[in-house]
Every structure is written in C-alpha cells, then in structure tokens.
mmCIF file of C-alpha atoms and ligand atoms in Angstrom:
data_model
loop_
_atom_site.group_PDB
_atom_site.id
_atom_site.type_symbol
_atom_site.label_atom_id
_atom_site.label_comp_id
_atom_site.label_asym_id
_atom_site.label_seq_id
_atom_site.Cartn_x
_atom_site.Cartn_y
_atom_site.Cartn_z
ATOM 1 C CA MET A 1 108.396 92.428 128.858
ATOM 2 C CA SER A 2 108.888 93.552 132.493
ATOM 3 C CA MET A 3 108.000 91.226 135.342
ATOM 4 C CA ILE A 4 104.859 93.193 136.201
ATOM 5 C CA GLU A 5 103.693 93.147 132.563
ATOM 6 C CA LYS A 6 104.097 89.343 132.557
ATOM 7 C CA ILE A 7 102.030 89.148 135.753
ATOM 8 C CA LYS A 8 99.336 91.355 134.188
ATOM 9 C CA ALA A 9 99.200 89.148 131.096
ATOM 10 C CA LYS A 10 98.717 86.123 133.362
ATOM 11 C CA ALA A 11 95.972 87.909 135.329
ATOM 12 C CA ARG A 12 94.070 88.623 132.075
ATOM 13 C CA SER A 13 94.231 84.955 131.056
ATOM 14 C CA ASN A 14 91.894 83.841 133.876
ATOM 15 C CA VAL A 15 89.954 86.788 135.312
ATOM 16 C CA LYS A 16 89.345 86.734 139.078
ATOM 17 C CA THR A 17 87.097 88.820 141.323
ATOM 18 C CA ILE A 18 89.100 91.066 143.644
ATOM 19 C CA VAL A 19 87.438 93.036 146.428
ATOM 20 C CA LEU A 20 88.596 96.543 147.370
ATOM 21 C CA PRO A 21 87.248 97.421 150.838
ATOM 22 C CA GLU A 22 88.434 101.031 150.695
ATOM 23 C CA GLY A 23 85.775 101.645 148.062
ATOM 24 C CA ASP A 24 85.315 105.392 148.567
ATOM 25 C CA GLU A 25 89.037 106.200 148.495
ATOM 26 C CA ILE A 26 89.930 108.195 145.378
ATOM 27 C CA ARG A 27 93.022 106.209 144.215
ATOM 28 C CA THR A 28 91.102 102.977 144.780
ATOM 29 C CA VAL A 29 88.145 104.160 142.666
ATOM 30 C CA GLU A 30 90.466 105.289 139.858
ATOM 31 C CA ALA A 31 92.338 101.977 140.056
ATOM 32 C CA ALA A 32 89.091 99.974 139.881
ATOM 33 C CA VAL A 33 88.209 101.706 136.605
ATOM 34 C CA LYS A 34 91.656 100.899 135.146
ATOM 35 C CA ILE A 35 91.571 97.304 136.390
ATOM 36 C CA LYS A 36 88.198 96.740 134.737
ATOM 37 C CA ALA A 37 89.235 98.514 131.507
ATOM 38 C CA ASP A 38 92.504 96.517 131.310
ATOM 39 C CA GLY A 39 90.685 93.230 131.978
ATOM 40 C CA LEU A 40 93.014 92.446 134.901
ATOM 41 C CA ALA A 41 90.249 91.439 137.325
ATOM 42 C CA THR A 42 86.620 92.081 138.185
ATOM 43 C CA PRO A 43 86.921 94.736 140.914
ATOM 44 C CA VAL A 44 84.295 95.085 143.656
ATOM 45 C CA LEU A 45 84.193 98.348 145.620
ATOM 46 C CA ILE A 46 82.910 98.125 149.207
ATOM 47 C CA GLY A 47 81.419 101.132 150.968
ATOM 48 C CA ASN A 48 78.538 103.557 151.087
ATOM 49 C CA LYS A 49 77.228 103.974 147.531
ATOM 50 C CA ASP A 50 76.726 107.739 147.819
ATOM 51 C CA ALA A 51 80.289 108.144 149.092
ATOM 52 C CA ILE A 52 81.658 105.931 146.300
ATOM 53 C CA ASN A 53 79.690 107.856 143.662
ATOM 54 C CA ALA A 54 80.833 111.193 145.105
ATOM 55 C CA THR A 55 84.474 110.021 144.955
ATOM 56 C CA ALA A 56 84.029 108.842 141.356
ATOM 57 C CA ALA A 57 82.530 112.236 140.418
ATOM 58 C CA LYS A 58 85.469 114.004 142.087
ATOM 59 C CA ALA A 59 87.927 111.797 140.186
ATOM 60 C CA GLY A 60 85.988 112.322 136.959
ATOM 61 C CA VAL A 61 85.638 108.589 136.269
ATOM 62 C CA ASP A 62 82.653 106.506 135.206
ATOM 63 C CA ILE A 63 82.019 103.582 137.569
ATOM 64 C CA SER A 64 78.713 102.492 136.044
ATOM 65 C CA GLY A 65 80.193 99.078 135.061
ATOM 66 C CA ILE A 66 81.717 98.380 138.465
ATOM 67 C CA VAL A 67 80.028 96.381 141.215
ATOM 68 C CA THR A 68 79.683 98.280 144.496
ATOM 69 C CA ILE A 69 78.414 96.793 147.764
ATOM 70 C CA ASP A 70 77.288 98.612 150.899
ATOM 71 C CA PRO A 71 77.735 96.253 153.889
ATOM 72 C CA LEU A 72 74.911 98.047 155.720
ATOM 73 C CA LYS A 73 72.432 97.201 152.928
ATOM 74 C CA SER A 74 73.777 93.832 151.814
ATOM 75 C CA ASP A 75 71.650 90.655 151.629
ATOM 76 C CA LYS A 76 74.734 88.669 152.590
ATOM 77 C CA ALA A 77 75.444 90.541 155.835
ATOM 78 C CA ALA A 78 73.350 88.163 157.977
ATOM 79 C CA SER A 79 75.031 85.003 156.692
ATOM 80 C CA TYR A 80 78.505 86.578 156.955
ATOM 81 C CA THR A 81 77.682 87.587 160.540
ATOM 82 C CA GLU A 82 76.663 84.025 161.383
ATOM 83 C CA THR A 83 79.810 82.584 159.778
ATOM 84 C CA LEU A 84 82.075 85.127 161.459
ATOM 85 C CA TYR A 85 80.462 84.424 164.823
ATOM 86 C CA GLU A 86 81.007 80.658 164.382
ATOM 87 C CA LEU A 87 84.639 81.211 163.357
ATOM 88 C CA ARG A 88 85.513 83.556 166.209
ATOM 89 C CA LYS A 89 83.194 82.669 169.123
ATOM 90 C CA SER A 90 85.963 80.658 170.793
ATOM 91 C CA LYS A 91 87.956 83.930 170.860
ATOM 92 C CA GLY A 92 85.146 85.723 172.733
ATOM 93 C CA VAL A 93 83.376 87.288 169.720
ATOM 94 C CA THR A 94 79.620 87.668 170.432
ATOM 95 C CA PRO A 95 76.858 87.756 167.761
ATOM 96 C CA GLU A 96 76.664 91.527 168.324
ATOM 97 C CA ASP A 97 80.427 91.871 167.816
ATOM 98 C CA ALA A 98 80.181 89.802 164.623
ATOM 99 C CA ALA A 99 77.387 92.033 163.245
ATOM 100 C CA ARG A 100 79.402 95.151 164.052
ATOM 101 C CA LEU A 101 82.524 93.722 162.398
ATOM 102 C CA VAL A 102 80.648 92.705 159.229
ATOM 103 C CA SER A 103 79.361 96.280 158.878
ATOM 104 C CA ASP A 104 83.022 97.345 158.579
ATOM 105 C CA PRO A 105 84.043 97.248 154.880
ATOM 106 C CA MET A 106 87.385 95.587 155.721
ATOM 107 C CA TYR A 107 85.778 92.657 157.548
ATOM 108 C CA TYR A 108 82.952 92.499 154.983
ATOM 109 C CA GLY A 109 85.557 92.162 152.213
ATOM 110 C CA ILE A 110 87.450 89.484 154.136
ATOM 111 C CA MET A 111 84.171 87.567 154.635
ATOM 112 C CA MET A 112 83.471 87.764 150.881
ATOM 113 C CA VAL A 113 86.832 86.077 150.253
ATOM 114 C CA LYS A 114 86.347 83.576 153.080
ATOM 115 C CA CYS A 115 82.906 82.581 151.775
ATOM 116 C CA GLY A 116 84.038 82.318 148.137
ATOM 117 C CA ASP A 117 82.144 85.407 146.904
ATOM 118 C CA ALA A 118 85.449 86.984 145.857
ATOM 119 C CA ASP A 119 88.806 85.421 144.963
ATOM 120 C CA GLY A 120 91.062 87.908 146.746
ATOM 121 C CA LEU A 121 91.317 91.273 148.488
ATOM 122 C CA VAL A 122 93.540 94.342 148.242
ATOM 123 C CA SER A 123 93.546 97.063 150.891
ATOM 124 C CA GLY A 124 95.877 99.417 152.713
ATOM 125 C CA ALA A 125 95.609 102.768 150.885
ATOM 126 C CA VAL A 126 93.954 104.010 154.097
ATOM 127 C CA HIS A 127 94.412 101.243 156.693
ATOM 128 C CA THR A 128 97.752 100.469 158.362
ATOM 129 C CA THR A 129 99.460 97.148 157.637
ATOM 130 C CA GLY A 130 98.399 95.795 161.044
ATOM 131 C CA ASP A 131 94.735 96.803 160.571
ATOM 132 C CA MET A 132 94.670 95.120 157.179
ATOM 133 C CA LEU A 133 96.587 92.012 158.270
ATOM 134 C CA ARG A 134 94.789 91.188 161.509
ATOM 135 C CA PRO A 135 91.363 90.315 159.993
ATOM 136 C CA ALA A 136 93.081 88.303 157.247
ATOM 137 C CA LEU A 137 95.120 86.374 159.821
ATOM 138 C CA GLN A 138 92.102 85.827 162.074
ATOM 139 C CA ILE A 139 89.615 84.763 159.391
ATOM 140 C CA ILE A 140 91.328 83.630 156.185
ATOM 141 C CA LYS A 141 94.083 81.836 158.145
ATOM 142 C CA THR A 142 97.079 79.987 156.729
ATOM 143 C CA LYS A 143 97.121 77.487 153.874
ATOM 144 C CA PRO A 144 97.043 73.838 154.945
ATOM 145 C CA GLY A 145 100.569 72.803 155.965
ATOM 146 C CA MET A 146 101.808 76.390 156.227
ATOM 147 C CA LYS A 147 102.620 77.602 159.709
ATOM 148 C CA VAL A 148 102.872 81.348 159.116
ATOM 149 C CA VAL A 149 101.709 84.159 156.921
ATOM 150 C CA SER A 150 104.604 86.269 155.674
ATOM 151 C CA SER A 151 105.477 88.430 152.671
ATOM 152 C CA SER A 152 107.697 88.479 149.619
ATOM 153 C CA PHE A 153 108.973 91.549 147.841
ATOM 154 C CA LEU A 154 109.596 91.059 144.150
ATOM 155 C CA MET A 155 112.647 93.236 143.445
ATOM 156 C CA ASP A 156 113.086 94.032 139.747
ATOM 157 C CA CYS A 157 116.701 95.252 139.697
ATOM 158 C CA PRO A 158 118.381 97.258 136.928
ATOM 159 C CA ASN A 159 121.395 94.884 137.109
ATOM 160 C CA LYS A 160 120.137 91.942 135.069
ATOM 161 C CA ASP A 161 123.104 89.770 136.170
ATOM 162 C CA LEU A 162 121.532 89.438 139.622
ATOM 163 C CA GLY A 163 119.142 86.642 140.572
ATOM 164 C CA GLU A 164 116.788 85.629 137.782
ATOM 165 C CA ASP A 165 117.470 88.125 135.012
ATOM 166 C CA GLY A 166 117.520 90.926 137.592
ATOM 167 C CA LEU A 167 114.593 89.614 139.621
ATOM 168 C CA LEU A 168 115.110 88.822 143.312
ATOM 169 C CA VAL A 169 112.468 87.649 145.782
ATOM 170 C CA TYR A 170 113.019 89.026 149.319
ATOM 171 C CA ALA A 171 111.222 87.566 152.359
ATOM 172 C CA ASP A 172 109.930 88.500 154.897
ATOM 173 C CA CYS A 173 109.869 92.299 154.752
ATOM 174 C CA VAL A 174 106.395 93.045 156.206
ATOM 175 C CA VAL A 175 104.835 90.608 158.642
ATOM 176 C CA MET A 176 106.867 88.674 161.223
ATOM 177 C CA PRO A 177 109.035 90.854 163.466
ATOM 178 C CA CYS A 178 111.079 88.032 165.058
ATOM 179 C CA PRO A 179 110.553 84.661 163.348
ATOM 180 C CA THR A 180 111.776 81.534 165.134
ATOM 181 C CA ALA A 181 113.969 79.072 163.216
ATOM 182 C CA GLU A 182 110.882 77.050 162.319
ATOM 183 C CA GLU A 183 108.981 80.154 161.183
ATOM 184 C CA MET A 184 111.969 81.292 159.112
ATOM 185 C CA ALA A 185 111.988 77.871 157.430
ATOM 186 C CA HIS A 186 108.300 78.225 156.534
ATOM 187 C CA ILE A 187 108.969 81.734 155.188
ATOM 188 C CA ALA A 188 111.713 80.251 152.963
ATOM 189 C CA VAL A 189 109.387 77.570 151.554
ATOM 190 C CA SER A 190 106.593 80.125 150.985
ATOM 191 C CA ALA A 191 108.963 82.524 149.220
ATOM 192 C CA ALA A 192 110.102 79.747 146.873
ATOM 193 C CA GLU A 193 106.457 79.051 146.057
ATOM 194 C CA THR A 194 105.853 82.764 145.378
ATOM 195 C CA ALA A 195 108.909 82.814 143.095
ATOM 196 C CA ARG A 196 107.548 79.845 141.171
ATOM 197 C CA THR A 197 103.846 80.664 140.944
ATOM 198 C CA LEU A 198 103.839 84.450 140.755
ATOM 199 C CA CYS A 199 107.173 85.245 139.079
ATOM 200 C CA GLY A 200 107.383 82.159 136.873
ATOM 201 C CA ILE A 201 110.856 81.275 138.229
ATOM 202 C CA GLU A 202 111.179 77.582 137.393
ATOM 203 C CA GLU A 203 114.160 76.960 139.674
ATOM 204 C CA PRO A 204 113.976 78.975 142.895
ATOM 205 C CA ARG A 205 117.424 79.045 144.563
ATOM 206 C CA VAL A 206 116.864 80.025 148.177
ATOM 207 C CA ALA A 207 119.508 81.596 150.438
ATOM 208 C CA LEU A 208 118.880 81.956 154.176
ATOM 209 C CA LEU A 209 120.817 85.083 155.086
ATOM 210 C CA SER A 210 123.020 85.917 158.049
ATOM 211 C CA PHE A 211 126.106 87.950 158.934
ATOM 212 C CA SER A 212 127.968 84.631 158.791
ATOM 213 C CA THR A 213 128.681 82.198 155.945
ATOM 214 C CA LYS A 214 128.942 78.500 156.785
ATOM 215 C CA GLY A 215 130.107 78.957 160.363
ATOM 216 C CA SER A 216 132.441 81.937 159.780
ATOM 217 C CA ALA A 217 130.922 83.540 162.904
ATOM 218 C CA LYS A 218 129.462 81.974 166.041
ATOM 219 C CA HIS A 219 126.404 83.537 167.680
ATOM 220 C CA ASP A 220 122.887 82.545 168.710
ATOM 221 C CA LEU A 221 121.549 84.604 165.774
ATOM 222 C CA VAL A 222 123.689 82.524 163.387
ATOM 223 C CA THR A 223 122.568 79.283 165.018
ATOM 224 C CA LYS A 224 118.956 80.281 164.367
ATOM 225 C CA VAL A 225 119.615 80.596 160.623
ATOM 226 C CA GLN A 226 121.485 77.263 160.581
ATOM 227 C CA GLU A 227 118.525 75.591 162.307
ATOM 228 C CA ALA A 228 116.084 77.262 159.934
ATOM 229 C CA THR A 229 118.078 75.913 156.971
ATOM 230 C CA ALA A 230 117.915 72.356 158.343
ATOM 231 C CA ILE A 231 114.158 72.614 158.979
ATOM 232 C CA ALA A 232 113.518 74.078 155.511
ATOM 233 C CA HIS A 233 115.488 71.180 153.945
ATOM 234 C CA ALA A 234 113.234 68.749 155.794
ATOM 235 C CA LEU A 235 110.066 70.635 154.751
ATOM 236 C CA ALA A 236 111.054 70.836 151.069
ATOM 237 C CA PRO A 237 113.787 68.284 150.317
ATOM 238 C CA ASP A 238 113.718 68.970 146.549
ATOM 239 C CA LEU A 239 114.169 72.731 146.892
ATOM 240 C CA LEU A 240 117.606 74.239 146.076
ATOM 241 C CA LEU A 241 118.246 75.932 149.389
ATOM 242 C CA ASP A 242 121.285 76.828 151.471
ATOM 243 C CA GLY A 243 122.326 78.761 154.556
ATOM 244 C CA GLU A 244 123.645 80.405 156.473
ATOM 245 C CA LEU A 245 125.000 82.752 153.799
ATOM 246 C CA GLN A 246 126.029 86.403 153.819
ATOM 247 C CA PHE A 247 124.296 88.646 151.296
ATOM 248 C CA ASP A 248 127.339 88.816 148.995
ATOM 249 C CA ALA A 249 128.004 85.075 149.279
ATOM 250 C CA ALA A 250 124.411 84.488 148.189
ATOM 251 C CA LEU A 251 124.503 86.844 145.205
ATOM 252 C CA VAL A 252 128.027 87.272 143.831
ATOM 253 C CA PRO A 253 129.413 84.179 142.040
ATOM 254 C CA GLU A 254 133.085 84.735 143.009
ATOM 255 C CA VAL A 255 132.240 85.412 146.669
ATOM 256 C CA GLY A 256 129.883 82.431 146.780
ATOM 257 C CA ALA A 257 132.569 80.160 145.261
ATOM 258 C CA SER A 258 135.178 81.273 147.754
ATOM 259 C CA LYS A 259 133.035 81.365 150.931
ATOM 260 C CA ALA A 260 130.655 78.450 150.257
ATOM 261 C CA PRO A 261 132.303 76.162 147.674
ATOM 262 C CA GLY A 262 129.989 73.410 146.422
ATOM 263 C CA SER A 263 126.822 75.217 147.517
ATOM 264 C CA PRO A 264 123.933 74.760 145.063
ATOM 265 C CA VAL A 265 122.781 78.297 145.811
ATOM 266 C CA ALA A 266 125.729 80.522 146.793
ATOM 267 C CA GLY A 267 126.539 83.144 144.176
ATOM 268 C CA ARG A 268 123.345 82.492 142.206
ATOM 269 C CA ALA A 269 120.466 82.856 144.670
ATOM 270 C CA ASN A 270 117.212 84.316 143.371
ATOM 271 C CA VAL A 271 115.247 84.078 146.658
ATOM 272 C CA LEU A 272 116.730 85.773 149.737
ATOM 273 C CA VAL A 273 115.298 85.026 153.181
ATOM 274 C CA PHE A 274 116.129 87.535 155.902
ATOM 275 C CA PRO A 275 116.560 86.490 159.543
ATOM 276 C CA ASP A 276 114.086 89.054 160.906
ATOM 277 C CA LEU A 277 111.836 91.936 159.928
ATOM 278 C CA GLN A 278 114.375 94.651 160.753
ATOM 279 C CA ALA A 279 116.848 93.165 158.257
ATOM 280 C CA GLY A 280 114.178 92.386 155.646
ATOM 281 C CA ASN A 281 112.409 95.735 155.743
ATOM 282 C CA ILE A 282 115.679 97.713 155.723
ATOM 283 C CA GLY A 283 117.114 95.438 153.029
ATOM 284 C CA TYR A 284 114.272 95.931 150.562
ATOM 285 C CA LYS A 285 114.298 99.712 151.061
ATOM 286 C CA ILE A 286 118.073 99.861 150.405
ATOM 287 C CA THR A 287 117.629 97.810 147.232
ATOM 288 C CA GLN A 288 114.780 100.092 146.130
ATOM 289 C CA ARG A 289 116.239 103.473 147.067
ATOM 290 C CA ILE A 290 119.971 102.971 146.452
ATOM 291 C CA GLY A 291 119.862 100.029 144.057
ATOM 292 C CA GLY A 292 117.094 101.533 141.906
ATOM 293 C CA ALA A 293 114.934 98.392 141.933
ATOM 294 C CA ASP A 294 111.199 98.460 141.269
ATOM 295 C CA CYS A 295 109.493 96.577 144.068
ATOM 296 C CA PHE A 296 106.157 94.819 144.404
ATOM 297 C CA ALA A 297 104.915 93.283 147.661
ATOM 298 C CA VAL A 298 102.665 90.284 148.245
ATOM 299 C CA LEU A 299 101.540 88.327 151.265
ATOM 300 C CA GLN A 300 102.120 84.575 151.164
ATOM 301 C CA GLY A 301 100.949 81.625 153.223
ATOM 302 C CA LEU A 302 97.301 82.770 153.472
ATOM 303 C CA ALA A 303 94.640 80.245 152.455
ATOM 304 C CA LYS A 304 93.299 82.846 149.993
ATOM 305 C CA PRO A 305 95.175 85.880 148.668
ATOM 306 C CA CYS A 306 94.859 89.211 150.475
ATOM 307 C CA ASN A 307 97.392 91.945 149.876
ATOM 308 C CA ASP A 308 98.454 95.125 151.576
ATOM 309 C CA LEU A 309 99.223 98.522 150.028
ATOM 310 C CA SER A 310 101.376 101.303 151.331
ATOM 311 C CA ARG A 311 99.317 104.313 152.430
ATOM 312 C CA GLY A 312 101.490 106.340 150.049
ATOM 313 C CA CYS A 313 100.517 104.098 147.120
ATOM 314 C CA SER A 314 99.735 105.400 143.641
ATOM 315 C CA VAL A 315 96.836 104.325 141.426
ATOM 316 C CA GLU A 316 99.352 102.221 139.468
ATOM 317 C CA ASP A 317 100.506 100.486 142.688
ATOM 318 C CA ILE A 318 96.900 99.448 143.377
ATOM 319 C CA VAL A 319 96.459 98.189 139.814
ATOM 320 C CA ASN A 320 99.701 96.177 140.072
ATOM 321 C CA THR A 321 98.776 94.697 143.448
ATOM 322 C CA VAL A 322 95.356 93.666 142.161
ATOM 323 C CA ALA A 323 97.017 91.940 139.187
ATOM 324 C CA MET A 324 99.380 90.044 141.524
ATOM 325 C CA THR A 325 96.478 89.094 143.806
ATOM 326 C CA ALA A 326 94.503 87.819 140.829
ATOM 327 C CA VAL A 327 97.437 85.624 139.751
ATOM 328 C CA GLN A 328 97.834 84.292 143.292
ATOM 329 C CA ALA A 329 94.127 83.382 143.185
ATOM 330 C CA GLN A 330 94.456 81.402 139.930
HETATM 331 N N1 ACO B 401 100.941 84.047 160.536
HETATM 332 C C1 ACO B 401 99.769 83.420 160.850
HETATM 333 N N2 ACO B 401 98.963 83.826 161.849
HETATM 334 C C2 ACO B 401 99.365 84.895 162.572
HETATM 335 C C3 ACO B 401 100.563 85.589 162.306
HETATM 336 C C4 ACO B 401 101.355 85.125 161.222
HETATM 337 N N3 ACO B 401 102.501 85.719 160.857
HETATM 338 N N4 ACO B 401 100.670 86.616 163.183
HETATM 339 C C5 ACO B 401 99.576 86.582 163.973
HETATM 340 N N5 ACO B 401 98.787 85.545 163.590
HETATM 341 C C6 ACO B 401 97.466 85.186 164.102
HETATM 342 C C7 ACO B 401 97.459 84.887 165.585
HETATM 343 O O1 ACO B 401 97.710 83.529 165.809
HETATM 344 C C8 ACO B 401 96.062 85.299 165.956
HETATM 345 O O2 ACO B 401 95.142 84.287 165.591
HETATM 346 P P1 ACO B 401 93.892 83.999 166.553
HETATM 347 O O3 ACO B 401 93.257 85.331 166.866
HETATM 348 O O4 ACO B 401 93.014 83.097 165.736
HETATM 349 O O5 ACO B 401 94.459 83.353 167.763
HETATM 350 C C9 ACO B 401 95.750 86.474 165.038
HETATM 351 O O6 ACO B 401 96.645 86.336 163.927
HETATM 352 C C10 ACO B 401 95.966 87.817 165.656
HETATM 353 O O7 ACO B 401 97.186 87.735 166.333
HETATM 354 P P2 ACO B 401 97.725 88.867 167.261
HETATM 355 O O8 ACO B 401 98.907 88.339 168.017
HETATM 356 O O9 ACO B 401 96.611 89.459 168.060
HETATM 357 O O10 ACO B 401 98.136 89.911 166.193
HETATM 358 P P3 ACO B 401 99.239 90.944 166.362
HETATM 359 O O11 ACO B 401 98.706 92.057 167.175
HETATM 360 O O12 ACO B 401 100.530 90.317 166.748
HETATM 361 O O13 ACO B 401 99.388 91.419 164.863
HETATM 362 C C11 ACO B 401 100.654 91.516 162.944
HETATM 363 C C12 ACO B 401 99.931 90.591 163.879
HETATM 364 C C13 ACO B 401 99.726 92.632 162.541
HETATM 365 C C14 ACO B 401 101.063 90.785 161.707
HETATM 366 C C15 ACO B 401 101.918 92.062 163.669
HETATM 367 O O14 ACO B 401 102.837 91.023 163.754
HETATM 368 C C16 ACO B 401 102.549 93.241 163.013
HETATM 369 O O15 ACO B 401 102.144 94.363 163.271
HETATM 370 N N6 ACO B 401 103.613 93.009 162.177
HETATM 371 C C17 ACO B 401 104.381 94.070 161.579
HETATM 372 C C18 ACO B 401 103.595 94.810 160.515
HETATM 373 C C19 ACO B 401 104.361 96.026 160.067
HETATM 374 O O16 ACO B 401 104.218 97.069 160.664
HETATM 375 N N7 ACO B 401 105.215 95.864 159.037
HETATM 376 C C20 ACO B 401 106.143 96.823 158.568
HETATM 377 C C21 ACO B 401 105.535 97.926 157.746
HETATM 378 S S1 ACO B 401 105.006 97.453 156.173
HETATM 379 C C22 ACO B 401 106.104 98.037 155.002
HETATM 380 O O17 ACO B 401 107.087 98.629 155.266
HETATM 381 C C23 ACO B 401 105.856 97.715 153.591
#
C-alpha cells in the first residue's frame, strides 16, 4: 500500500469534518463529492449557495449530501465576528473589520476551525500561499510549546532504499523564508512529529542539513545549523537527530560513515531539515521533478490543522490533502 493509501485508510477510521472555503471552485466541488463518497472526511463547502450549485451543475456532480454554508446568511456569523474581534482587537481590528472578515469564506472557514465547528481546513486552489497562511497564523496560532508554523513535504521516492522504505520528510519547503537557529530547531522537532503521526514512522531520524558536515566548512551559515542542532537536542532529548550534515552524508550510508562516523542519523536519515526556504523549496522540486518522487505537503505547528494547495492542484491533490488534514486532526 502506498503512503497516501495508508493515510487515507487512517482518515476513514475516525472521520473528521474538513472545511473547504473555496466552495464554488470546480476542482474543490468535485473533490468534496469524492471525499464524501470515499468516507475520508465530512466536507463542508463555504460560499454562495447559488454559485456552489452552478459549479456542481457545470461539473455534473450531485452535491445534495454535502453541507454548504453561505457566510452572508449564517447564524454563526455574529458569534464568529465577536470572537474574531476579541482575538484581534489588540492588532487594531474593529468590530466592522471583524464583520467584513467573517463574510470572507476564508476567514469564515478559519473561524469554524477555531471555534470547534470543523476539525480542519484545506484551501489554496484559488488563494496564494500567503493569503491562505496569514489568517491561519493570525487566528489558529501555534500549538502550545511550538514557536513556529512550518511545513513538511512527504516525498515518496521510487528508490525504496532511501529514508523509510523510500519515504523522506522534507522541512521547511513552504513557510519560513529565513529561519533563525531557534526556529530551525522547532521546524526539526515539528517535522519529526509529522513523520511519526502522519507517516507512521516509528523512529524519525532527523538530519539538519548544510553544505558542511561536522565542521568541514566554516561559515556563519554553518554555525546557524550547528546552533539549531544543539537547540533541537535540548527541545527533544530523546529524538535521533544530528547536524550539521550534507545531503549525501545524511542519506547515503557509506558517505555518512566516512564523513560523520558514529552519528545516529548520518547515512540513514528519514527527516531532512533545510537551513532556509530557498534550499527547501528548490530541494523538494528537484526530488519531485528529477528524482521522480510523489510529494504531499502539510503545514505543521498550527494548533489545529489547516493545509495549503497549489493553485495548479488536481482534484486528486485536494482529496489527498483533505485526507492528510483529517489524520492530523485525529
Ligand atoms: N509561525 C507562526 N506565526 C507566524 C509565522 C510562522 N512561521 N509567520 C508569521 N507569523 C505570525 C506573525 O507573528 C503575525 O501574528 P500577529 O498578527 O498575531 O502578530 C501573523 O502571523 C502575520 O504575520 P506577518 O508578518 O504580517 O505575515 P507575513 O506577511 O510575514 O506572512 C507568511 C507570513 C505568509 C508565512 C510569509 O512568511 C510568506 O509569504 N512565506 C512564504 C510563502 C511562500 O510563498 N512559499 C513558497 C511557495 S509555496 C510552494 O512552493 C509549495
């Protein structure tokens, strides 16, 4: 069974409610029908009902069994407005601003998750990453004890000798452009948790990546990764974690043995933590496009799961992301 099929099986075992704020978008409507039919989650489409129905008619799908909510006609809008105002008034949000924001399907969906009326959210078929992330960061916030929200890419590689039977977790490839050493350490701990809870990897082995292995090069950028490694050790003393390691020292047993002898991680890492977003984003695309890996992205570190899609996503990508979100919510 592929990794994504295992995640889908887990999603079906404890069905969660996942809100889709881009409710009148055609791929989203088609995905909602599949998600419901496959028992992966209870989808909720947000938007104008006429627009949602028109999209369903265009797609030729029956959405009669799917919950749809129009923020402009919702009974909950007033209480969400009040809650949003209380949460954000110290940032200059007025009651009028809060009412306007709640009428926006994205913010309405985020408020459903915040207030416990949905277990998670998936968006991004229309919105940019920043437009999807900002309300989640502002309102859902980080988990207790977690300093930053970041992302992991689950890379299902054709070479099954790599990582965990071909599965590698890459972080962060979406959110934090220039993490500090402390932020990189939190990303490492979050990625290990994603590996454990979402991918079922019992023993995450975390490599903090650099262009240097164990002091082979000297540079401020290398020092940052060394500091991040020390902080991550302190945050999660029981985690198998090492740095700074080059990509090949992290993944290839012979290179790991020669460049970092005695390391509990070198040569057998299954979680790879990149030093910044340029490296992480480029790295996952190389693995996908040249390495032929299937890749699946999730956000991590949020108090409740919200996930982003690529605007080029397929119906299947939305279905997969909803399944992952549902598992994160369990
Ligand atoms: N973790 C936790 N909280 C955060 C984080 C974070 N990583 N980043 C920002 N915040 C919080 C801030 O503290 C702030 O909270 P507050 O309003 O309560 O004080 C709130 O979020 C908004 O912060 P801003 O600084 O106004 O947000 P910003 O404009 O920096 O946007 C964002 C944050 C969207 C994550 C930005 O860093 C970004 O655009 N990142 C890159 C996204 C991207 O384009 N990725 C690559 C493409 S995706 C792909 O290829 C798959």
